[in-house]
Amino acid sequence: VTGARYHAALAWLRDGPAADVLLEVSAGRFVAVTPGVPAPPDAERLAGIALPGLANAHSHAFHRALRGRTQTGRGDFWSWRERMYAVAAALDPDRYLALATAVYAEMALAGITCVGEFHYLHRDPDGRPYAEPNAMGLALVEAARRAGIRITLLDTLYLTADVDGAPLAGAQRRFGDDGLAGWLGRTADLADALQDAPHARVGAAVHSVRAVPAELLGEFAARTTGRPVHVHLSEQPAENAACLARHGRTPTALLADHGVLGPRTTAVHATHLTDTDVTLLGGHGVTVCLCPTTERELADGLGPAGPLAAAGSPICVGTDSHAAIDLLAEARGVELHERLRTRLRGRFGPAALIRAATATGHAAGGWDDAGRILPGARADLVCVQADSPRTVGVDPASIVFAATAADVTDVIVDGHRIVHAGRHATIEVAEALRTAIP
Ligand SMILES: [Zn+2]
């Protein structure tokens, strides 16, 4: 690992591709990045376009088991959710380790070097804590280690079934904790357990305003200061209606009133917002994580991406339900959805979309030193083939509008090679998925 030198035909520096870039890596970080130099004989040559590491800012690993099984037929978000609960009920820590390892390996093949895992399967299917109360979360962290990627475990507070405080029932029972105090104790133990896991860190999440009583939000915010905090926000109009009826304000306003919004907060989806919500989110510097594939898959609607960015919210992307794991598709989906919403082209250019898929996504998980190719940053590289049937003839500056996950050939994470010539270094990914999907 120490002392590696790479020479990229093209590398994405700052806001676009540069040619003939010498990349020097030591102890998992870039120590020198020099464009416009010929390849020295001792440097490994990287073909195609070398992008910074991609960050998948919103994942529920177990949803991968639903791909291609819920796409047909009628229904909405809520009927899909019933199918998702059935998969959740089939998982124990060993099965989840196998499934998540395969899912994270699929992410690695797609150039994802870091995942934000929004984790709420805390207990057994009957709602009893495991002997090791963090068994499921630790399985996810181990899965990321095996796949070779970094993880921010966004350990999720999920206490109620709806905004009226209804208790968790049925499949939701395993999402719970013994109140906020129970969650605080469990996540403190988790952070202790992961002190020596350099690929992992612990963040926090409010599942949604449905799942956490409003009177607990203030203490939650106070106890999670400085950590990444994520929250599902206004994915469905029904959530807004219930919140307005109960609290007399929108979910965004409720979170703002209790101090949950800030520059370390990431709002996931942010689909059905008022103009005031947009101003609140942007004004607090809240990052917004869009998941375009999932949002159209679940018939969610189109969120105001352009106004959010204009108001001050950095935009990142996630694959959420894993109907597909292709972060390049998610990135261009931000612009393509904005075109559908506004009937105008060109709100988000290639540099903004690559930033969403890289640096902003990493920062949303608390990895401020990743997602850029520059000295001092973590040495992540994602090589995208520039002469595939999909990408040949494409202007390298516009690669985000053409390439797919299948065009990723080589992936380096923290200086370690995890994908070579389109194959994972240690995992037969399709076979691992086949055996792990319930
Ligand atoms: Zn989600």
Coordinates of C-alpha atoms and ligand atoms in Angstrom, one line a residue:
V1 CA 0.0 0.0 0.0
T2 CA 2.7 2.5 0.9
G3 CA 4.4 4.2 -1.9
A4 CA 2.0 3.3 -4.7
R5 CA 2.1 5.5 -7.9
Y6 CA -0.6 5.6 -10.5
H7 CA -0.7 7.3 -13.8
A8 CA -4.3 8.1 -15.0
A9 CA -4.9 8.9 -18.7
L10 CA -7.7 11.1 -17.3
A11 CA -8.5 12.0 -13.7
W12 CA -11.3 14.1 -12.4
L13 CA -9.6 16.9 -10.5
R14 CA -11.7 19.6 -9.0
D15 CA -14.5 20.2 -11.6
G16 CA -13.5 18.3 -14.6
P17 CA -11.1 15.8 -16.2
A18 CA -7.4 16.5 -16.5
A19 CA -5.0 14.5 -18.7
D20 CA -1.9 12.5 -17.8
V21 CA -2.2 12.7 -14.0
L22 CA 0.4 11.2 -11.8
L23 CA -1.1 10.1 -8.5
E24 CA 1.2 9.3 -5.6
V25 CA -0.2 7.5 -2.6
S26 CA 1.2 6.8 0.8
A27 CA -0.5 5.3 3.9
G28 CA -3.9 5.4 2.1
R29 CA -3.8 9.1 1.1
F30 CA -2.8 11.0 -1.9
V31 CA 0.5 12.8 -1.2
A32 CA 1.0 14.3 -4.7
V33 CA -1.4 14.9 -7.7
T34 CA 0.4 16.2 -10.8
P35 CA -1.4 16.6 -14.1
G36 CA 0.3 16.9 -17.5
V37 CA 3.2 14.6 -16.9
P38 CA 4.2 11.4 -18.9
A39 CA 3.9 8.1 -17.1
P40 CA 7.0 7.1 -15.2
P41 CA 8.0 3.5 -15.7
D42 CA 7.2 2.5 -12.1
A43 CA 3.7 3.9 -12.1
E44 CA 0.7 1.6 -12.6
R45 CA -1.3 3.0 -15.6
L46 CA -5.1 3.6 -15.1
A47 CA -7.1 3.6 -18.3
G48 CA -10.3 5.4 -18.8
I49 CA -11.4 8.2 -16.5
A50 CA -10.4 8.1 -12.8
L51 CA -13.1 9.6 -10.7
P52 CA -13.0 10.2 -6.9
G53 CA -14.6 7.6 -4.7
L54 CA -18.4 7.5 -5.0
A55 CA -20.4 7.8 -1.8
N56 CA -23.8 6.1 -1.5
A57 CA -25.3 8.4 1.1
H58 CA -28.5 6.4 1.7
S59 CA -28.8 2.6 1.8
H60 CA -31.0 0.0 3.5
A61 CA -28.9 -3.0 2.6
F62 CA -31.7 -5.6 3.0
H63 CA -33.9 -3.9 0.4
R64 CA -31.7 -5.4 -2.2
A65 CA -33.7 -8.6 -1.6
L66 CA -36.8 -6.9 -3.1
R67 CA -35.2 -6.0 -6.4
G68 CA -37.3 -7.3 -9.3
R69 CA -39.9 -8.7 -6.9
T70 CA -42.0 -5.7 -6.2
Q71 CA -41.7 -3.8 -9.5
T72 CA -44.9 -5.2 -11.1
G73 CA -48.5 -4.8 -10.1
R74 CA -50.3 -1.9 -8.7
G75 CA -49.8 -0.1 -5.4
D76 CA -48.0 2.7 -3.7
F77 CA -45.3 3.4 -1.2
W78 CA -47.4 1.9 1.6
S79 CA -48.1 -1.4 -0.1
W80 CA -44.5 -1.7 -1.1
R81 CA -43.6 -1.2 2.6
E82 CA -45.5 -4.3 3.5
R83 CA -43.4 -6.4 1.2
M84 CA -40.3 -4.8 2.6
Y85 CA -41.3 -5.7 6.1
A86 CA -41.7 -9.4 5.1
V87 CA -38.0 -9.4 4.0
A88 CA -36.9 -7.7 7.2
A89 CA -38.6 -10.4 9.3
A90 CA -36.5 -13.1 7.6
L91 CA -33.1 -11.7 8.7
D92 CA -31.0 -12.6 11.7
P93 CA -27.4 -11.4 12.3
D94 CA -25.8 -14.2 10.3
R95 CA -28.1 -13.9 7.4
Y96 CA -27.8 -10.1 7.4
L97 CA -24.0 -10.4 7.4
A98 CA -24.1 -12.6 4.3
L99 CA -26.7 -10.4 2.5
A100 CA -25.0 -7.1 3.3
T101 CA -21.6 -8.4 2.4
A102 CA -22.9 -9.3 -1.1
V103 CA -24.8 -6.0 -1.4
Y104 CA -21.8 -3.9 -0.4
A105 CA -19.6 -6.0 -2.8
E106 CA -22.1 -5.0 -5.6
M107 CA -21.6 -1.4 -4.5
A108 CA -17.9 -1.8 -4.7
L109 CA -18.2 -3.1 -8.3
A110 CA -20.2 0.1 -9.0
G111 CA -17.4 2.3 -7.7
I112 CA -19.0 3.0 -4.3
T113 CA -16.2 3.4 -1.8
C114 CA -18.4 4.5 1.2
V115 CA -22.0 3.7 2.2
G116 CA -24.3 5.6 4.6
E117 CA -26.3 2.7 6.0
F118 CA -29.6 3.9 7.5
H119 CA -30.0 1.0 10.0
Y120 CA -33.1 0.2 12.0
L121 CA -33.2 -3.6 12.2
H122 CA -32.0 -3.5 15.8
R123 CA -33.9 -6.4 17.5
D124 CA -35.1 -9.9 16.7
P125 CA -38.4 -10.3 14.8
D126 CA -40.4 -10.4 18.1
G127 CA -38.9 -7.1 19.3
R128 CA -36.5 -8.7 21.8
P129 CA -32.9 -7.4 22.0
Y130 CA -30.3 -9.8 20.8
A131 CA -27.8 -11.1 23.5
E132 CA -25.4 -8.6 21.8
P133 CA -27.8 -5.6 21.4
N134 CA -25.8 -4.3 18.4
A135 CA -25.5 -7.7 16.7
M136 CA -27.3 -6.5 13.5
G137 CA -25.3 -3.2 13.3
L138 CA -22.0 -5.0 13.9
A139 CA -23.0 -7.4 11.1
L140 CA -23.3 -4.4 8.7
V141 CA -19.9 -3.0 9.8
E142 CA -18.3 -6.4 9.2
A143 CA -20.0 -6.7 5.9
A144 CA -18.5 -3.4 4.7
R145 CA -15.1 -4.5 5.9
R146 CA -15.3 -7.8 3.9
A147 CA -16.5 -5.8 0.8
G148 CA -13.6 -3.4 1.3
I149 CA -15.7 -0.2 1.6
R150 CA -16.1 2.4 4.4
I151 CA -19.4 2.6 6.2
T152 CA -21.2 5.2 8.3
L153 CA -23.7 3.3 10.4
L154 CA -26.5 5.7 10.7
D155 CA -28.0 4.0 13.8
T156 CA -31.7 4.9 13.6
L157 CA -34.0 5.9 16.4
Y158 CA -37.4 4.4 15.6
L159 CA -39.8 4.3 18.5
T160 CA -43.4 4.8 17.3
A161 CA -45.5 3.7 14.3
D162 CA -47.0 7.1 13.6
V163 CA -47.1 10.7 14.6
D164 CA -49.8 10.0 17.1
G165 CA -47.3 8.0 19.2
A166 CA -48.9 4.6 18.3
P167 CA -46.5 1.8 19.6
L168 CA -44.6 -0.4 17.2
A169 CA -46.5 -3.5 16.2
G170 CA -45.9 -6.5 14.0
A171 CA -42.9 -6.4 11.8
Q172 CA -42.0 -2.9 13.2
R173 CA -41.3 -4.3 16.7
R174 CA -37.7 -5.1 15.8
F175 CA -37.0 -1.5 14.9
G176 CA -37.4 -0.3 18.4
D177 CA -35.3 0.5 21.5
D178 CA -36.2 1.2 25.1
G179 CA -36.9 4.8 24.5
L180 CA -34.3 7.4 23.7
A181 CA -32.3 6.4 26.8
G182 CA -32.1 2.8 25.5
W183 CA -30.9 4.1 22.1
L184 CA -28.3 6.4 23.6
G185 CA -26.9 3.6 25.7
R186 CA -26.8 1.1 22.8
T187 CA -25.2 3.5 20.4
A188 CA -22.6 4.5 22.9
D189 CA -21.7 0.9 23.2
L190 CA -21.6 0.6 19.5
A191 CA -19.2 3.5 19.2
D192 CA -16.9 2.0 21.8
A193 CA -17.0 -1.3 19.9
L194 CA -15.9 0.4 16.7
Q195 CA -13.1 2.5 18.0
D196 CA -10.5 0.3 16.3
A197 CA -12.4 -0.1 13.0
P198 CA -10.9 2.5 10.8
H199 CA -13.4 1.8 8.0
A200 CA -16.4 2.6 10.1
R201 CA -18.0 5.4 12.1
V202 CA -21.2 5.7 13.9
G203 CA -23.8 8.3 12.9
A204 CA -27.4 8.8 14.0
A205 CA -30.8 9.0 12.3
V206 CA -34.3 9.9 13.1
H207 CA -36.3 7.4 11.0
S208 CA -38.9 10.1 10.3
V209 CA -41.3 12.3 12.2
R210 CA -43.6 9.3 12.2
A211 CA -41.2 7.3 14.3
V212 CA -39.9 9.7 16.9
P213 CA -42.1 11.6 19.3
A214 CA -41.7 15.3 19.0
E215 CA -40.9 15.8 22.7
L216 CA -37.8 13.6 22.2
L217 CA -36.3 15.5 19.2
G218 CA -34.7 18.2 21.3
E219 CA -32.7 15.9 23.5
F220 CA -31.8 13.7 20.5
A221 CA -30.4 16.8 18.7
A222 CA -28.5 17.8 21.8
R223 CA -27.0 14.3 22.3
T224 CA -25.9 13.9 18.7
T225 CA -24.2 17.3 18.2
G226 CA -21.3 17.0 15.8
R227 CA -22.2 13.6 14.4
P228 CA -23.9 13.0 11.1
V229 CA -27.6 12.9 11.6
H230 CA -29.9 11.7 8.8
V231 CA -33.7 11.8 8.6
H232 CA -36.3 10.6 6.1
L233 CA -38.2 13.8 5.3
S234 CA -41.5 14.4 3.6
E235 CA -41.2 11.4 1.2
Q236 CA -45.0 11.0 1.2
P237 CA -47.8 13.6 1.4
A238 CA -49.5 11.4 4.0
E239 CA -46.6 12.1 6.4
N240 CA -47.0 15.8 5.9
A241 CA -50.7 15.6 6.5
A242 CA -50.4 13.6 9.7
C243 CA -47.7 15.9 11.0
L244 CA -49.7 19.0 10.2
A245 CA -52.7 17.5 11.9
R246 CA -50.8 16.5 15.0
H247 CA -48.3 19.3 15.4
G248 CA -49.7 22.2 13.3
R249 CA -46.5 22.4 11.2
T250 CA -44.7 20.6 8.5
P251 CA -42.1 17.9 9.3
T252 CA -39.3 20.3 8.3
A253 CA -40.6 23.0 10.6
L254 CA -41.0 20.5 13.4
L255 CA -37.4 19.4 13.1
A256 CA -36.2 23.0 12.9
D257 CA -38.1 23.9 16.0
H258 CA -36.4 21.1 18.0
G259 CA -32.9 21.9 16.8
V260 CA -32.5 18.9 14.5
L261 CA -31.5 20.9 11.4
G262 CA -27.9 22.0 10.9
P263 CA -24.9 21.6 8.6
R264 CA -24.3 18.0 9.9
T265 CA -27.9 17.0 9.1
T266 CA -28.9 15.2 5.9
A267 CA -32.6 15.2 4.9
V268 CA -33.3 12.1 2.7
H269 CA -35.8 12.6 -0.2
A270 CA -37.2 16.0 0.8
T271 CA -39.8 15.5 -1.8
H272 CA -43.0 17.2 -0.7
L273 CA -41.8 20.6 0.6
T274 CA -43.3 24.0 1.0
D275 CA -41.3 27.1 -0.1
T276 CA -40.8 27.8 3.7
D277 CA -39.4 24.2 4.1
V278 CA -36.9 24.8 1.3
T279 CA -35.8 28.1 2.9
L280 CA -35.4 26.4 6.3
L281 CA -33.4 23.5 4.9
G282 CA -31.1 25.7 2.8
G283 CA -30.7 28.3 5.6
H284 CA -29.6 25.7 8.1
G285 CA -27.1 24.3 5.5
V286 CA -28.9 20.9 5.6
T287 CA -27.6 18.5 3.0
V288 CA -30.3 16.8 0.9
C289 CA -29.9 13.2 -0.2
L290 CA -31.9 12.5 -3.3
C291 CA -32.5 8.9 -4.4
P292 CA -34.0 9.4 -7.9
T293 CA -34.3 5.7 -8.9
T294 CA -36.1 4.8 -5.7
E295 CA -38.3 7.9 -5.8
R296 CA -39.7 7.1 -9.2
E297 CA -39.8 3.4 -8.3
L298 CA -42.0 4.0 -5.3
A299 CA -44.1 6.7 -7.1
D300 CA -42.9 9.3 -4.5
G301 CA -42.9 12.3 -6.7
L302 CA -40.3 14.9 -7.8
G303 CA -38.6 17.0 -5.1
P304 CA -37.5 20.6 -5.6
A305 CA -33.8 19.9 -6.2
G306 CA -33.0 23.1 -8.0
P307 CA -34.6 25.4 -5.3
L308 CA -33.0 23.4 -2.5
A309 CA -29.6 23.8 -4.1
A310 CA -30.3 27.5 -4.7
A311 CA -31.4 27.9 -1.0
G312 CA -28.0 26.6 0.2
S313 CA -28.5 22.8 0.6
P314 CA -25.7 20.7 -0.8
I315 CA -27.1 17.7 -2.8
C316 CA -25.9 14.1 -2.5
V317 CA -27.4 10.9 -3.8
G318 CA -28.2 7.4 -2.6
T319 CA -29.6 4.1 -3.9
D320 CA -31.9 3.6 -0.9
S321 CA -34.1 0.6 -2.0
H322 CA -31.5 -0.7 -4.3
A323 CA -33.9 -1.2 -7.2
A324 CA -30.5 -0.5 -8.9
I325 CA -27.1 0.1 -7.5
D326 CA -25.6 2.6 -10.0
L327 CA -24.5 5.9 -8.5
L328 CA -23.7 7.5 -11.8
A329 CA -27.4 6.9 -12.8
E330 CA -28.5 8.4 -9.5
A331 CA -26.3 11.5 -10.1
R332 CA -27.6 12.2 -13.6
G333 CA -31.1 11.4 -12.2
V334 CA -30.9 14.6 -10.1
E335 CA -30.7 16.7 -13.3
L336 CA -33.1 14.5 -15.3
H337 CA -35.8 14.7 -12.6
E338 CA -35.3 18.4 -12.4
R339 CA -35.9 18.6 -16.1
L340 CA -39.1 16.7 -15.7
R341 CA -40.2 18.9 -12.9
T342 CA -39.4 22.2 -14.5
R343 CA -39.3 21.4 -18.3
L344 CA -36.0 23.1 -18.4
R345 CA -32.5 21.7 -19.0
G346 CA -29.2 22.3 -17.4
R347 CA -29.9 23.2 -13.8
F348 CA -27.1 20.7 -12.6
G349 CA -24.1 20.4 -14.8
P350 CA -21.6 17.5 -14.8
A351 CA -19.3 19.0 -12.2
A352 CA -22.3 19.5 -9.8
L353 CA -23.5 15.9 -10.4
I354 CA -20.0 14.4 -9.8
R355 CA -19.7 16.5 -6.6
A356 CA -23.0 15.1 -5.4
A357 CA -21.9 11.6 -6.0
T358 CA -18.5 12.1 -4.4
A359 CA -17.4 14.8 -1.9
T360 CA -20.9 15.8 -0.8
G361 CA -21.9 12.2 -0.2
H362 CA -18.8 11.5 1.8
A363 CA -19.3 14.6 3.9
A364 CA -22.8 13.6 4.7
G365 CA -21.4 10.5 6.3
G366 CA -18.8 12.4 8.2
W367 CA -15.9 11.7 5.9
D368 CA -14.8 15.2 5.0
D369 CA -11.4 14.1 3.8
A370 CA -12.8 11.8 1.0
G371 CA -14.3 12.2 -2.4
R372 CA -11.7 14.5 -4.0
I373 CA -8.5 13.7 -5.8
L374 CA -6.1 16.1 -4.1
P375 CA -3.1 15.8 -1.8
G376 CA -4.1 14.9 1.8
A377 CA -7.4 13.3 0.7
R378 CA -8.1 9.6 1.2
A379 CA -6.8 7.7 -1.8
D380 CA -10.0 6.5 -3.4
L381 CA -10.1 6.0 -7.2
V382 CA -12.9 4.8 -9.5
C383 CA -11.8 4.0 -13.0
V384 CA -14.6 4.3 -15.6
Q385 CA -14.0 2.8 -19.0
A386 CA -14.1 5.4 -21.7
D387 CA -14.2 3.0 -24.7
S388 CA -17.2 0.8 -23.8
P389 CA -20.2 0.6 -26.1
R390 CA -21.9 3.1 -23.7
T391 CA -19.0 5.5 -23.3
V392 CA -17.0 5.5 -26.6
G393 CA -17.2 8.9 -28.3
V394 CA -18.4 10.6 -25.2
D395 CA -16.8 13.9 -24.1
P396 CA -15.0 12.9 -20.8
A397 CA -16.4 16.0 -19.1
S398 CA -19.9 14.6 -19.7
I399 CA -19.2 11.0 -18.6
V400 CA -21.8 11.2 -15.8
F401 CA -24.5 11.4 -18.5
A402 CA -23.4 8.3 -20.3
A403 CA -21.5 5.8 -18.1
T404 CA -23.2 3.1 -15.9
A405 CA -22.0 0.9 -13.0
A406 CA -21.0 -1.7 -15.7
D407 CA -18.4 0.7 -17.0
V408 CA -16.5 0.7 -13.6
T409 CA -13.4 -1.4 -14.1
D410 CA -11.1 -0.7 -11.1
V411 CA -11.7 0.6 -7.6
I412 CA -9.2 1.7 -5.0
V413 CA -10.3 2.5 -1.4
D414 CA -8.0 4.1 1.1
G415 CA -5.1 2.9 -1.2
H416 CA -6.4 -0.7 -1.3
R417 CA -7.5 -2.2 -4.6
I418 CA -10.9 -3.9 -4.1
V419 CA -12.0 -4.2 -7.8
H420 CA -9.7 -5.1 -10.7
A421 CA -10.9 -5.4 -14.3
G422 CA -14.5 -5.4 -13.2
R423 CA -14.1 -8.2 -10.7
H424 CA -14.2 -7.9 -6.9
A425 CA -10.9 -8.9 -5.3
T426 CA -12.3 -11.5 -2.9
I427 CA -16.1 -11.9 -3.6
E428 CA -17.9 -13.6 -6.4
V429 CA -20.7 -11.0 -6.2
A430 CA -23.5 -12.5 -8.2
E431 CA -23.1 -15.9 -6.5
A432 CA -22.9 -14.2 -3.1
L433 CA -26.1 -12.4 -3.8
R434 CA -27.8 -15.5 -5.1
T435 CA -27.1 -17.5 -2.0
A436 CA -27.8 -14.6 0.4
I437 CA -31.1 -13.3 -0.9
P438 CA -33.9 -14.9 1.2
Ligands
ZN1 ZN -34.7 5.2 3.1

